[in-house]
C-alpha positions as a printed NumPy array, in Angstrom:
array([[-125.163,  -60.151,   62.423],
       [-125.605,  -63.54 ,   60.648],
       [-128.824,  -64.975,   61.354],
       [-127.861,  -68.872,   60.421],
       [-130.975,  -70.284,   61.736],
       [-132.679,  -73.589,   59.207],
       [-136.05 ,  -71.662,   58.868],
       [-137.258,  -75.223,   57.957],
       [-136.746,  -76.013,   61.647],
       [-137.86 ,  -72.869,   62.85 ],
       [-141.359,  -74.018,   61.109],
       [-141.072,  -77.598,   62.477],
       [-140.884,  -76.044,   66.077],
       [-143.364,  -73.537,   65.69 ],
       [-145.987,  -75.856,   64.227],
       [-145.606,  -78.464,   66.991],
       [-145.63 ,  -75.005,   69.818],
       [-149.331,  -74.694,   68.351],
       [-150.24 ,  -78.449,   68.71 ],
       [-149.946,  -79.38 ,   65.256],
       [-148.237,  -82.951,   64.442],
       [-145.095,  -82.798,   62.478],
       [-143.236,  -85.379,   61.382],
       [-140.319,  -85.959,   59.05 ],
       [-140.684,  -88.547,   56.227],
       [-137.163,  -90.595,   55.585],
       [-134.191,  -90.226,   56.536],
       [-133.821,  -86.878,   54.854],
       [-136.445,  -85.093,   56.642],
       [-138.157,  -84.017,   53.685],
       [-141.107,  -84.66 ,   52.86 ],
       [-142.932,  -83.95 ,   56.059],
       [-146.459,  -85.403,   57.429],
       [-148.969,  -83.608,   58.861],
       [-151.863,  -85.935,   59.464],
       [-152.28 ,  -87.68 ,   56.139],
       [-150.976,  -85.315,   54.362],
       [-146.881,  -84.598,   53.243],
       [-145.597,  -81.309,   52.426],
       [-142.181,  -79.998,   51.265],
       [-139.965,  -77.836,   53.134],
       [-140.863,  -74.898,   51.469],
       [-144.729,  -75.624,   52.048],
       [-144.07 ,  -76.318,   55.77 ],
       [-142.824,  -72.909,   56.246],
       [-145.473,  -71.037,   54.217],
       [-147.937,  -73.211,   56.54 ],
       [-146.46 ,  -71.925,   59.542],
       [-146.325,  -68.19 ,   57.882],
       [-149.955,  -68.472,   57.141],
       [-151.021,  -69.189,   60.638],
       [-148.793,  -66.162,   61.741],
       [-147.09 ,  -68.529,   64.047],
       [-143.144,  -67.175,   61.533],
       [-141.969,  -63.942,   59.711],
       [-141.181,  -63.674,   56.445]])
């Protein structure tokens, strides 16, 4: 089975599911803003991996 889920998204959902304020930056929806602060893609998942809110 192909799992073709954007794990970007996956982290975008399950940050805001915990309360946390996500926002896209631009029109590409990368960088994103949490608080004052903007993070790539790939940091926005390892965020939500740290909290244990995503799998590897």
């Amino acid at each position: 089975m192909i799992d073709d889920t954007d794990p970007v998204l996956d982290a975008v959902e399950a940050l805001r599911a915990a309360g946390i304020a996500v926002e896209p930056v631009g029109e590409e929806m990368n960088p994103w803003r949490i608080g004052d602060l903007l993070f790539s893609d790939a940091e926005l998942v390892r965020i939500a991996m740290s909290r244990g809110l995503m799998e590897e």
